[in-house]
């Protein structure tokens, strides 16, 4: 890739506003333990993913914070603030989702605690330098961004689920797209070592996939569930079928290995705009409600003053 293509993508990222939205979803509406079409394997896959978000996102924030003092660019500093706010809110909502899952008999909270401990152990080790930790974050952010792109491009994948879960995932996906280049830009502006990013990315992928696999087994084991052959096949299709997740993220996944890759080479800002128009529901946005109440109050003031 040419240098100018790289800077164009980076410039595009520089224009994105990263706005944390404080959402809250009514997960108590979910009544089925196997909330994805009754398929136990796909459901525990979703629960396993959800369990990794709160501890994972805390580590993403921590690893970016280690570099914040070195960043001089005002725009990037502003984006870091947006990134931290967004990941903080995601973490909070997934914690609530994990509690709801535990109520349904899938103990995502136990897995969350397990990962939390593992991360604590890992960051105390010598090899976990700030550079390594941030590179791990950059890699995970690429994985979340391409999964987010898939979900927003194929909203029917989430269709079989309750509204509250769908909305959680759309919102999370949109914000993952908005802030997808922040950790990358921080890493490149200070360390400028894309070869290192690529090396760590292979490790990130392996560690993440293995963990999700074992977390799925744990959830099945703890809930005494023996999936049927049909469910296993359904899960296989969900990942590797023609319209499957892995089938569709394979190419964008590989783009990470291209010389001079930048997250905004995947120009998908339009997916964020589409969400704002089609899926965003202000009744679950606590921040928007507060603003509306303030506006109402000030309208009353104005009217009071006029009367
Ligand atoms: Fe997130
Ligand atoms: Fe993220």
mmCIF file with all atom_site columns, C-alpha atoms in Angstrom, residues 17-220:
data_model
loop_
_atom_site.group_PDB
_atom_site.id
_atom_site.type_symbol
_atom_site.label_atom_id
_atom_site.label_alt_id
_atom_site.label_comp_id
_atom_site.label_asym_id
_atom_site.label_entity_id
_atom_site.label_seq_id
_atom_site.pdbx_PDB_ins_code
_atom_site.Cartn_x
_atom_site.Cartn_y
_atom_site.Cartn_z
_atom_site.occupancy
_atom_site.B_iso_or_equiv
_atom_site.pdbx_formal_charge
_atom_site.auth_seq_id
_atom_site.auth_comp_id
_atom_site.auth_asym_id
_atom_site.auth_atom_id
_atom_site.pdbx_PDB_model_num
ATOM 1   C CA . UNK A 1 17  ? -16.328 11.664  16.416 1.00 0.00 ? 17  UNK A CA 1
ATOM 2   C CA . UNK A 1 18  ? -16.094 9.120   19.208 1.00 0.00 ? 18  UNK A CA 1
ATOM 3   C CA . UNK A 1 19  ? -19.091 9.748   21.330 1.00 0.00 ? 19  UNK A CA 1
ATOM 4   C CA . UNK A 1 20  ? -19.730 7.573   24.375 1.00 0.00 ? 20  UNK A CA 1
ATOM 5   C CA . UNK A 1 21  ? -23.443 6.853   24.780 1.00 0.00 ? 21  UNK A CA 1
ATOM 6   C CA . UNK A 1 22  ? -24.671 5.739   28.182 1.00 0.00 ? 22  UNK A CA 1
ATOM 7   C CA . UNK A 1 23  ? -27.173 3.042   27.293 1.00 0.00 ? 23  UNK A CA 1
ATOM 8   C CA . UNK A 1 24  ? -29.133 0.656   29.492 1.00 0.00 ? 24  UNK A CA 1
ATOM 9   C CA . UNK A 1 25  ? -31.073 -2.333  28.204 1.00 0.00 ? 25  UNK A CA 1
ATOM 10  C CA . UNK A 1 26  ? -33.842 -4.325  29.892 1.00 0.00 ? 26  UNK A CA 1
ATOM 11  C CA . UNK A 1 27  ? -32.238 -7.785  29.860 1.00 0.00 ? 27  UNK A CA 1
ATOM 12  C CA . UNK A 1 28  ? -34.934 -9.147  32.170 1.00 0.00 ? 28  UNK A CA 1
ATOM 13  C CA . UNK A 1 29  ? -37.107 -9.534  29.051 1.00 0.00 ? 29  UNK A CA 1
ATOM 14  C CA . UNK A 1 30  ? -34.937 -12.498 28.000 1.00 0.00 ? 30  UNK A CA 1
ATOM 15  C CA . UNK A 1 31  ? -36.588 -15.655 29.283 1.00 0.00 ? 31  UNK A CA 1
ATOM 16  C CA . UNK A 1 32  ? -34.868 -18.458 27.395 1.00 0.00 ? 32  UNK A CA 1
ATOM 17  C CA . UNK A 1 33  ? -31.560 -19.856 28.562 1.00 0.00 ? 33  UNK A CA 1
ATOM 18  C CA . UNK A 1 34  ? -30.792 -20.779 24.966 1.00 0.00 ? 34  UNK A CA 1
ATOM 19  C CA . UNK A 1 35  ? -31.735 -17.390 23.669 1.00 0.00 ? 35  UNK A CA 1
ATOM 20  C CA . UNK A 1 36  ? -30.550 -17.973 20.112 1.00 0.00 ? 36  UNK A CA 1
ATOM 21  C CA . UNK A 1 37  ? -33.300 -19.985 18.408 1.00 0.00 ? 37  UNK A CA 1
ATOM 22  C CA . UNK A 1 38  ? -33.111 -22.482 21.263 1.00 0.00 ? 38  UNK A CA 1
ATOM 23  C CA . UNK A 1 39  ? -29.697 -23.574 19.940 1.00 0.00 ? 39  UNK A CA 1
ATOM 24  C CA . UNK A 1 40  ? -27.538 -24.314 22.998 1.00 0.00 ? 40  UNK A CA 1
ATOM 25  C CA . UNK A 1 41  ? -24.206 -24.152 21.158 1.00 0.00 ? 41  UNK A CA 1
ATOM 26  C CA . UNK A 1 42  ? -24.777 -20.769 19.491 1.00 0.00 ? 42  UNK A CA 1
ATOM 27  C CA . UNK A 1 43  ? -26.192 -19.444 22.772 1.00 0.00 ? 43  UNK A CA 1
ATOM 28  C CA . UNK A 1 44  ? -23.161 -20.473 24.842 1.00 0.00 ? 44  UNK A CA 1
ATOM 29  C CA . UNK A 1 45  ? -20.949 -18.975 22.119 1.00 0.00 ? 45  UNK A CA 1
ATOM 30  C CA . UNK A 1 46  ? -22.714 -15.645 22.657 1.00 0.00 ? 46  UNK A CA 1
ATOM 31  C CA . UNK A 1 47  ? -22.516 -15.999 26.434 1.00 0.00 ? 47  UNK A CA 1
ATOM 32  C CA . UNK A 1 48  ? -18.808 -16.886 26.287 1.00 0.00 ? 48  UNK A CA 1
ATOM 33  C CA . UNK A 1 49  ? -18.122 -13.774 24.189 1.00 0.00 ? 49  UNK A CA 1
ATOM 34  C CA . UNK A 1 50  ? -20.125 -11.603 26.558 1.00 0.00 ? 50  UNK A CA 1
ATOM 35  C CA . UNK A 1 51  ? -18.213 -12.953 29.565 1.00 0.00 ? 51  UNK A CA 1
ATOM 36  C CA . UNK A 1 52  ? -14.891 -11.815 28.098 1.00 0.00 ? 52  UNK A CA 1
ATOM 37  C CA . UNK A 1 53  ? -15.952 -8.217  27.443 1.00 0.00 ? 53  UNK A CA 1
ATOM 38  C CA . UNK A 1 54  ? -15.833 -6.605  30.917 1.00 0.00 ? 54  UNK A CA 1
ATOM 39  C CA . UNK A 1 55  ? -12.333 -7.811  31.886 1.00 0.00 ? 55  UNK A CA 1
ATOM 40  C CA . UNK A 1 56  ? -11.068 -7.537  28.301 1.00 0.00 ? 56  UNK A CA 1
ATOM 41  C CA . UNK A 1 57  ? -12.277 -3.981  27.846 1.00 0.00 ? 57  UNK A CA 1
ATOM 42  C CA . UNK A 1 58  ? -10.796 -2.933  31.201 1.00 0.00 ? 58  UNK A CA 1
ATOM 43  C CA . UNK A 1 59  ? -7.439  -4.184  29.986 1.00 0.00 ? 59  UNK A CA 1
ATOM 44  C CA . UNK A 1 60  ? -7.870  -2.345  26.640 1.00 0.00 ? 60  UNK A CA 1
ATOM 45  C CA . UNK A 1 61  ? -8.433  0.874   28.583 1.00 0.00 ? 61  UNK A CA 1
ATOM 46  C CA . UNK A 1 62  ? -5.488  0.199   30.919 1.00 0.00 ? 62  UNK A CA 1
ATOM 47  C CA . UNK A 1 63  ? -3.090  -0.547  28.060 1.00 0.00 ? 63  UNK A CA 1
ATOM 48  C CA . UNK A 1 64  ? -4.017  2.658   26.205 1.00 0.00 ? 64  UNK A CA 1
ATOM 49  C CA . UNK A 1 65  ? -3.702  4.674   29.420 1.00 0.00 ? 65  UNK A CA 1
ATOM 50  C CA . UNK A 1 66  ? -0.090  3.515   29.742 1.00 0.00 ? 66  UNK A CA 1
ATOM 51  C CA . UNK A 1 67  ? 0.645   5.556   26.603 1.00 0.00 ? 67  UNK A CA 1
ATOM 52  C CA . UNK A 1 68  ? -1.574  8.556   27.100 1.00 0.00 ? 68  UNK A CA 1
ATOM 53  C CA . UNK A 1 69  ? 1.138   10.822  28.512 1.00 0.00 ? 69  UNK A CA 1
ATOM 54  C CA . UNK A 1 70  ? 3.287   10.256  25.448 1.00 0.00 ? 70  UNK A CA 1
ATOM 55  C CA . UNK A 1 71  ? 0.582   11.311  22.985 1.00 0.00 ? 71  UNK A CA 1
ATOM 56  C CA . UNK A 1 72  ? 0.885   14.935  21.901 1.00 0.00 ? 72  UNK A CA 1
ATOM 57  C CA . UNK A 1 73  ? -1.762  15.130  19.179 1.00 0.00 ? 73  UNK A CA 1
ATOM 58  C CA . UNK A 1 74  ? -4.849  16.926  20.529 1.00 0.00 ? 74  UNK A CA 1
ATOM 59  C CA . UNK A 1 75  ? -7.292  15.125  18.238 1.00 0.00 ? 75  UNK A CA 1
ATOM 60  C CA . UNK A 1 76  ? -5.920  11.727  19.245 1.00 0.00 ? 76  UNK A CA 1
ATOM 61  C CA . UNK A 1 77  ? -6.094  12.659  22.934 1.00 0.00 ? 77  UNK A CA 1
ATOM 62  C CA . UNK A 1 78  ? -9.738  13.563  22.449 1.00 0.00 ? 78  UNK A CA 1
ATOM 63  C CA . UNK A 1 79  ? -10.329 10.227  20.708 1.00 0.00 ? 79  UNK A CA 1
ATOM 64  C CA . UNK A 1 80  ? -8.651  8.404   23.601 1.00 0.00 ? 80  UNK A CA 1
ATOM 65  C CA . UNK A 1 81  ? -11.154 10.006  25.963 1.00 0.00 ? 81  UNK A CA 1
ATOM 66  C CA . UNK A 1 82  ? -13.992 8.841   23.711 1.00 0.00 ? 82  UNK A CA 1
ATOM 67  C CA . UNK A 1 83  ? -12.517 5.338   23.505 1.00 0.00 ? 83  UNK A CA 1
ATOM 68  C CA . UNK A 1 84  ? -12.196 5.034   27.286 1.00 0.00 ? 84  UNK A CA 1
ATOM 69  C CA . UNK A 1 85  ? -15.761 6.284   27.782 1.00 0.00 ? 85  UNK A CA 1
ATOM 70  C CA . UNK A 1 86  ? -17.195 3.871   25.218 1.00 0.00 ? 86  UNK A CA 1
ATOM 71  C CA . UNK A 1 87  ? -15.350 0.793   26.474 1.00 0.00 ? 87  UNK A CA 1
ATOM 72  C CA . UNK A 1 88  ? -16.285 1.688   30.043 1.00 0.00 ? 88  UNK A CA 1
ATOM 73  C CA . UNK A 1 89  ? -19.992 1.745   29.164 1.00 0.00 ? 89  UNK A CA 1
ATOM 74  C CA . UNK A 1 90  ? -19.739 -1.504  27.152 1.00 0.00 ? 90  UNK A CA 1
ATOM 75  C CA . UNK A 1 91  ? -18.092 -3.193  30.082 1.00 0.00 ? 91  UNK A CA 1
ATOM 76  C CA . UNK A 1 92  ? -20.867 -2.049  32.405 1.00 0.00 ? 92  UNK A CA 1
ATOM 77  C CA . UNK A 1 93  ? -23.709 -3.242  30.139 1.00 0.00 ? 93  UNK A CA 1
ATOM 78  C CA . UNK A 1 94  ? -22.047 -6.613  29.479 1.00 0.00 ? 94  UNK A CA 1
ATOM 79  C CA . UNK A 1 95  ? -21.629 -7.085  33.216 1.00 0.00 ? 95  UNK A CA 1
ATOM 80  C CA . UNK A 1 96  ? -25.405 -6.635  33.505 1.00 0.00 ? 96  UNK A CA 1
ATOM 81  C CA . UNK A 1 97  ? -25.946 -9.020  30.588 1.00 0.00 ? 97  UNK A CA 1
ATOM 82  C CA . UNK A 1 98  ? -23.672 -11.583 32.248 1.00 0.00 ? 98  UNK A CA 1
ATOM 83  C CA . UNK A 1 99  ? -25.701 -11.366 35.445 1.00 0.00 ? 99  UNK A CA 1
ATOM 84  C CA . UNK A 1 100 ? -28.887 -11.937 33.440 1.00 0.00 ? 100 UNK A CA 1
ATOM 85  C CA . UNK A 1 101 ? -27.240 -14.934 31.773 1.00 0.00 ? 101 UNK A CA 1
ATOM 86  C CA . UNK A 1 102 ? -26.330 -16.347 35.174 1.00 0.00 ? 102 UNK A CA 1
ATOM 87  C CA . UNK A 1 103 ? -29.963 -16.023 36.224 1.00 0.00 ? 103 UNK A CA 1
ATOM 88  C CA . UNK A 1 104 ? -30.906 -18.057 33.148 1.00 0.00 ? 104 UNK A CA 1
ATOM 89  C CA . UNK A 1 105 ? -28.436 -20.775 34.105 1.00 0.00 ? 105 UNK A CA 1
ATOM 90  C CA . UNK A 1 106 ? -25.401 -19.824 32.019 1.00 0.00 ? 106 UNK A CA 1
ATOM 91  C CA . UNK A 1 107 ? -22.795 -18.636 34.495 1.00 0.00 ? 107 UNK A CA 1
ATOM 92  C CA . UNK A 1 108 ? -21.055 -15.953 32.457 1.00 0.00 ? 108 UNK A CA 1
ATOM 93  C CA . UNK A 1 109 ? -20.178 -14.124 35.691 1.00 0.00 ? 109 UNK A CA 1
ATOM 94  C CA . UNK A 1 110 ? -17.974 -17.009 36.815 1.00 0.00 ? 110 UNK A CA 1
ATOM 95  C CA . UNK A 1 111 ? -16.120 -16.869 33.484 1.00 0.00 ? 111 UNK A CA 1
ATOM 96  C CA . UNK A 1 112 ? -15.804 -13.111 33.763 1.00 0.00 ? 112 UNK A CA 1
ATOM 97  C CA . UNK A 1 113 ? -14.076 -13.543 37.140 1.00 0.00 ? 113 UNK A CA 1
ATOM 98  C CA . UNK A 1 114 ? -11.886 -16.280 35.695 1.00 0.00 ? 114 UNK A CA 1
ATOM 99  C CA . UNK A 1 115 ? -10.627 -14.028 32.903 1.00 0.00 ? 115 UNK A CA 1
ATOM 100 C CA . UNK A 1 116 ? -10.197 -11.124 35.312 1.00 0.00 ? 116 UNK A CA 1
ATOM 101 C CA . UNK A 1 117 ? -7.817  -13.246 37.401 1.00 0.00 ? 117 UNK A CA 1
ATOM 102 C CA . UNK A 1 118 ? -5.967  -14.470 34.322 1.00 0.00 ? 118 UNK A CA 1
ATOM 103 C CA . UNK A 1 119 ? -5.424  -10.924 33.078 1.00 0.00 ? 119 UNK A CA 1
ATOM 104 C CA . UNK A 1 120 ? -4.132  -9.826  36.492 1.00 0.00 ? 120 UNK A CA 1
ATOM 105 C CA . UNK A 1 121 ? -1.661  -12.689 36.466 1.00 0.00 ? 121 UNK A CA 1
ATOM 106 C CA . UNK A 1 122 ? -0.626  -11.933 32.882 1.00 0.00 ? 122 UNK A CA 1
ATOM 107 C CA . UNK A 1 123 ? 0.046   -8.212  33.370 1.00 0.00 ? 123 UNK A CA 1
ATOM 108 C CA . UNK A 1 124 ? 2.238   -8.939  36.394 1.00 0.00 ? 124 UNK A CA 1
ATOM 109 C CA . UNK A 1 125 ? 4.597   -11.010 34.239 1.00 0.00 ? 125 UNK A CA 1
ATOM 110 C CA . UNK A 1 126 ? 7.828   -9.677  32.835 1.00 0.00 ? 126 UNK A CA 1
ATOM 111 C CA . UNK A 1 127 ? 6.992   -10.204 29.159 1.00 0.00 ? 127 UNK A CA 1
ATOM 112 C CA . UNK A 1 128 ? 3.834   -8.094  29.484 1.00 0.00 ? 128 UNK A CA 1
ATOM 113 C CA . UNK A 1 129 ? 5.552   -4.831  28.586 1.00 0.00 ? 129 UNK A CA 1
ATOM 114 C CA . UNK A 1 130 ? 3.406   -1.781  27.742 1.00 0.00 ? 130 UNK A CA 1
ATOM 115 C CA . UNK A 1 131 ? 4.257   -2.369  24.066 1.00 0.00 ? 131 UNK A CA 1
ATOM 116 C CA . UNK A 1 132 ? 3.063   -5.977  24.224 1.00 0.00 ? 132 UNK A CA 1
ATOM 117 C CA . UNK A 1 133 ? -0.105  -5.103  26.105 1.00 0.00 ? 133 UNK A CA 1
ATOM 118 C CA . UNK A 1 134 ? -1.026  -2.334  23.685 1.00 0.00 ? 134 UNK A CA 1
ATOM 119 C CA . UNK A 1 135 ? -0.280  -4.591  20.697 1.00 0.00 ? 135 UNK A CA 1
ATOM 120 C CA . UNK A 1 136 ? -2.646  -7.208  22.187 1.00 0.00 ? 136 UNK A CA 1
ATOM 121 C CA . UNK A 1 137 ? -5.308  -4.499  22.492 1.00 0.00 ? 137 UNK A CA 1
ATOM 122 C CA . UNK A 1 138 ? -4.781  -3.329  18.911 1.00 0.00 ? 138 UNK A CA 1
ATOM 123 C CA . UNK A 1 139 ? -5.207  -6.924  17.722 1.00 0.00 ? 139 UNK A CA 1
ATOM 124 C CA . UNK A 1 140 ? -8.379  -7.491  19.755 1.00 0.00 ? 140 UNK A CA 1
ATOM 125 C CA . UNK A 1 141 ? -9.762  -4.203  18.520 1.00 0.00 ? 141 UNK A CA 1
ATOM 126 C CA . UNK A 1 142 ? -9.315  -5.398  14.953 1.00 0.00 ? 142 UNK A CA 1
ATOM 127 C CA . UNK A 1 143 ? -11.187 -8.618  15.733 1.00 0.00 ? 143 UNK A CA 1
ATOM 128 C CA . UNK A 1 144 ? -14.042 -6.722  17.409 1.00 0.00 ? 144 UNK A CA 1
ATOM 129 C CA . UNK A 1 145 ? -14.194 -4.190  14.571 1.00 0.00 ? 145 UNK A CA 1
ATOM 130 C CA . UNK A 1 146 ? -14.546 -6.818  11.837 1.00 0.00 ? 146 UNK A CA 1
ATOM 131 C CA . UNK A 1 147 ? -17.132 -8.737  13.863 1.00 0.00 ? 147 UNK A CA 1
ATOM 132 C CA . UNK A 1 148 ? -18.989 -5.461  14.380 1.00 0.00 ? 148 UNK A CA 1
ATOM 133 C CA . UNK A 1 149 ? -18.888 -4.767  10.653 1.00 0.00 ? 149 UNK A CA 1
ATOM 134 C CA . UNK A 1 150 ? -20.287 -8.222  9.962  1.00 0.00 ? 150 UNK A CA 1
ATOM 135 C CA . UNK A 1 151 ? -23.149 -7.786  12.419 1.00 0.00 ? 151 UNK A CA 1
ATOM 136 C CA . UNK A 1 152 ? -24.105 -4.356  11.054 1.00 0.00 ? 152 UNK A CA 1
ATOM 137 C CA . UNK A 1 153 ? -23.924 -5.556  7.472  1.00 0.00 ? 153 UNK A CA 1
ATOM 138 C CA . UNK A 1 154 ? -26.020 -8.635  8.278  1.00 0.00 ? 154 UNK A CA 1
ATOM 139 C CA . UNK A 1 155 ? -28.584 -7.506  10.835 1.00 0.00 ? 155 UNK A CA 1
ATOM 140 C CA . UNK A 1 156 ? -30.659 -10.646 10.164 1.00 0.00 ? 156 UNK A CA 1
ATOM 141 C CA . UNK A 1 157 ? -27.994 -12.653 12.047 1.00 0.00 ? 157 UNK A CA 1
ATOM 142 C CA . UNK A 1 158 ? -29.191 -11.043 15.277 1.00 0.00 ? 158 UNK A CA 1
ATOM 143 C CA . UNK A 1 159 ? -32.864 -11.264 14.301 1.00 0.00 ? 159 UNK A CA 1
ATOM 144 C CA . UNK A 1 160 ? -33.697 -14.453 16.291 1.00 0.00 ? 160 UNK A CA 1
ATOM 145 C CA . UNK A 1 161 ? -32.866 -12.699 19.572 1.00 0.00 ? 161 UNK A CA 1
ATOM 146 C CA . UNK A 1 162 ? -34.824 -10.483 21.980 1.00 0.00 ? 162 UNK A CA 1
ATOM 147 C CA . UNK A 1 163 ? -34.828 -6.753  21.284 1.00 0.00 ? 163 UNK A CA 1
ATOM 148 C CA . UNK A 1 164 ? -32.758 -5.899  24.362 1.00 0.00 ? 164 UNK A CA 1
ATOM 149 C CA . UNK A 1 165 ? -29.936 -8.240  23.310 1.00 0.00 ? 165 UNK A CA 1
ATOM 150 C CA . UNK A 1 166 ? -30.072 -7.086  19.693 1.00 0.00 ? 166 UNK A CA 1
ATOM 151 C CA . UNK A 1 167 ? -29.904 -3.458  20.721 1.00 0.00 ? 167 UNK A CA 1
ATOM 152 C CA . UNK A 1 168 ? -26.981 -4.127  23.052 1.00 0.00 ? 168 UNK A CA 1
ATOM 153 C CA . UNK A 1 169 ? -25.051 -5.759  20.237 1.00 0.00 ? 169 UNK A CA 1
ATOM 154 C CA . UNK A 1 170 ? -25.877 -3.116  17.598 1.00 0.00 ? 170 UNK A CA 1
ATOM 155 C CA . UNK A 1 171 ? -24.853 -0.308  19.926 1.00 0.00 ? 171 UNK A CA 1
ATOM 156 C CA . UNK A 1 172 ? -21.664 -2.107  20.916 1.00 0.00 ? 172 UNK A CA 1
ATOM 157 C CA . UNK A 1 173 ? -20.885 -2.843  17.260 1.00 0.00 ? 173 UNK A CA 1
ATOM 158 C CA . UNK A 1 174 ? -21.364 0.773   16.203 1.00 0.00 ? 174 UNK A CA 1
ATOM 159 C CA . UNK A 1 175 ? -19.064 2.121   18.886 1.00 0.00 ? 175 UNK A CA 1
ATOM 160 C CA . UNK A 1 176 ? -16.453 -0.542  18.088 1.00 0.00 ? 176 UNK A CA 1
ATOM 161 C CA . UNK A 1 177 ? -16.427 0.855   14.551 1.00 0.00 ? 177 UNK A CA 1
ATOM 162 C CA . UNK A 1 178 ? -16.239 4.449   15.745 1.00 0.00 ? 178 UNK A CA 1
ATOM 163 C CA . UNK A 1 179 ? -13.175 3.844   17.935 1.00 0.00 ? 179 UNK A CA 1
ATOM 164 C CA . UNK A 1 180 ? -11.553 1.018   15.948 1.00 0.00 ? 180 UNK A CA 1
ATOM 165 C CA . UNK A 1 181 ? -8.424  3.016   15.054 1.00 0.00 ? 181 UNK A CA 1
ATOM 166 C CA . UNK A 1 182 ? -7.686  4.641   18.421 1.00 0.00 ? 182 UNK A CA 1
ATOM 167 C CA . UNK A 1 183 ? -5.446  1.971   19.973 1.00 0.00 ? 183 UNK A CA 1
ATOM 168 C CA . UNK A 1 184 ? -3.846  1.449   16.556 1.00 0.00 ? 184 UNK A CA 1
ATOM 169 C CA . UNK A 1 185 ? -3.078  5.155   16.111 1.00 0.00 ? 185 UNK A CA 1
ATOM 170 C CA . UNK A 1 186 ? -1.665  5.397   19.639 1.00 0.00 ? 186 UNK A CA 1
ATOM 171 C CA . UNK A 1 187 ? 0.556   2.384   19.013 1.00 0.00 ? 187 UNK A CA 1
ATOM 172 C CA . UNK A 1 188 ? 1.763   3.622   15.635 1.00 0.00 ? 188 UNK A CA 1
ATOM 173 C CA . UNK A 1 189 ? 2.381   7.185   16.769 1.00 0.00 ? 189 UNK A CA 1
ATOM 174 C CA . UNK A 1 190 ? 4.635   6.056   19.624 1.00 0.00 ? 190 UNK A CA 1
ATOM 175 C CA . UNK A 1 191 ? 6.011   2.625   18.690 1.00 0.00 ? 191 UNK A CA 1
ATOM 176 C CA . UNK A 1 192 ? 5.628   2.696   14.893 1.00 0.00 ? 192 UNK A CA 1
ATOM 177 C CA . UNK A 1 193 ? 6.253   -1.041  14.564 1.00 0.00 ? 193 UNK A CA 1
ATOM 178 C CA . UNK A 1 194 ? 3.682   -2.750  12.358 1.00 0.00 ? 194 UNK A CA 1
ATOM 179 C CA . UNK A 1 195 ? 5.723   -5.921  12.066 1.00 0.00 ? 195 UNK A CA 1
ATOM 180 C CA . UNK A 1 196 ? 5.405   -6.380  15.808 1.00 0.00 ? 196 UNK A CA 1
ATOM 181 C CA . UNK A 1 197 ? 1.636   -5.812  15.593 1.00 0.00 ? 197 UNK A CA 1
ATOM 182 C CA . UNK A 1 198 ? 1.335   -8.570  13.020 1.00 0.00 ? 198 UNK A CA 1
ATOM 183 C CA . UNK A 1 199 ? 3.336   -11.006 15.125 1.00 0.00 ? 199 UNK A CA 1
ATOM 184 C CA . UNK A 1 200 ? 1.285   -10.339 18.239 1.00 0.00 ? 200 UNK A CA 1
ATOM 185 C CA . UNK A 1 201 ? -1.940  -10.587 16.198 1.00 0.00 ? 201 UNK A CA 1
ATOM 186 C CA . UNK A 1 202 ? -1.375  -14.273 15.453 1.00 0.00 ? 202 UNK A CA 1
ATOM 187 C CA . UNK A 1 203 ? -0.983  -14.904 19.160 1.00 0.00 ? 203 UNK A CA 1
ATOM 188 C CA . UNK A 1 204 ? -4.067  -12.821 20.004 1.00 0.00 ? 204 UNK A CA 1
ATOM 189 C CA . UNK A 1 205 ? -6.179  -14.832 17.566 1.00 0.00 ? 205 UNK A CA 1
ATOM 190 C CA . UNK A 1 206 ? -5.021  -18.179 18.931 1.00 0.00 ? 206 UNK A CA 1
ATOM 191 C CA . UNK A 1 207 ? -5.407  -17.234 22.601 1.00 0.00 ? 207 UNK A CA 1
ATOM 192 C CA . UNK A 1 208 ? -8.828  -15.690 22.058 1.00 0.00 ? 208 UNK A CA 1
ATOM 193 C CA . UNK A 1 209 ? -10.231 -18.605 20.025 1.00 0.00 ? 209 UNK A CA 1
ATOM 194 C CA . UNK A 1 210 ? -8.969  -21.211 22.484 1.00 0.00 ? 210 UNK A CA 1
ATOM 195 C CA . UNK A 1 211 ? -10.411 -19.300 25.417 1.00 0.00 ? 211 UNK A CA 1
ATOM 196 C CA . UNK A 1 212 ? -13.824 -18.926 23.779 1.00 0.00 ? 212 UNK A CA 1
ATOM 197 C CA . UNK A 1 213 ? -13.832 -22.646 22.966 1.00 0.00 ? 213 UNK A CA 1
ATOM 198 C CA . UNK A 1 214 ? -13.103 -23.666 26.574 1.00 0.00 ? 214 UNK A CA 1
ATOM 199 C CA . UNK A 1 215 ? -15.562 -21.137 27.955 1.00 0.00 ? 215 UNK A CA 1
ATOM 200 C CA . UNK A 1 216 ? -18.256 -22.658 25.728 1.00 0.00 ? 216 UNK A CA 1
ATOM 201 C CA . UNK A 1 217 ? -17.436 -26.119 27.053 1.00 0.00 ? 217 UNK A CA 1
ATOM 202 C CA . UNK A 1 218 ? -17.576 -24.835 30.643 1.00 0.00 ? 218 UNK A CA 1
ATOM 203 C CA . UNK A 1 219 ? -21.007 -23.267 30.105 1.00 0.00 ? 219 UNK A CA 1
ATOM 204 C CA . UNK A 1 220 ? -22.345 -26.479 28.582 1.00 0.00 ? 220 UNK A CA 1
#
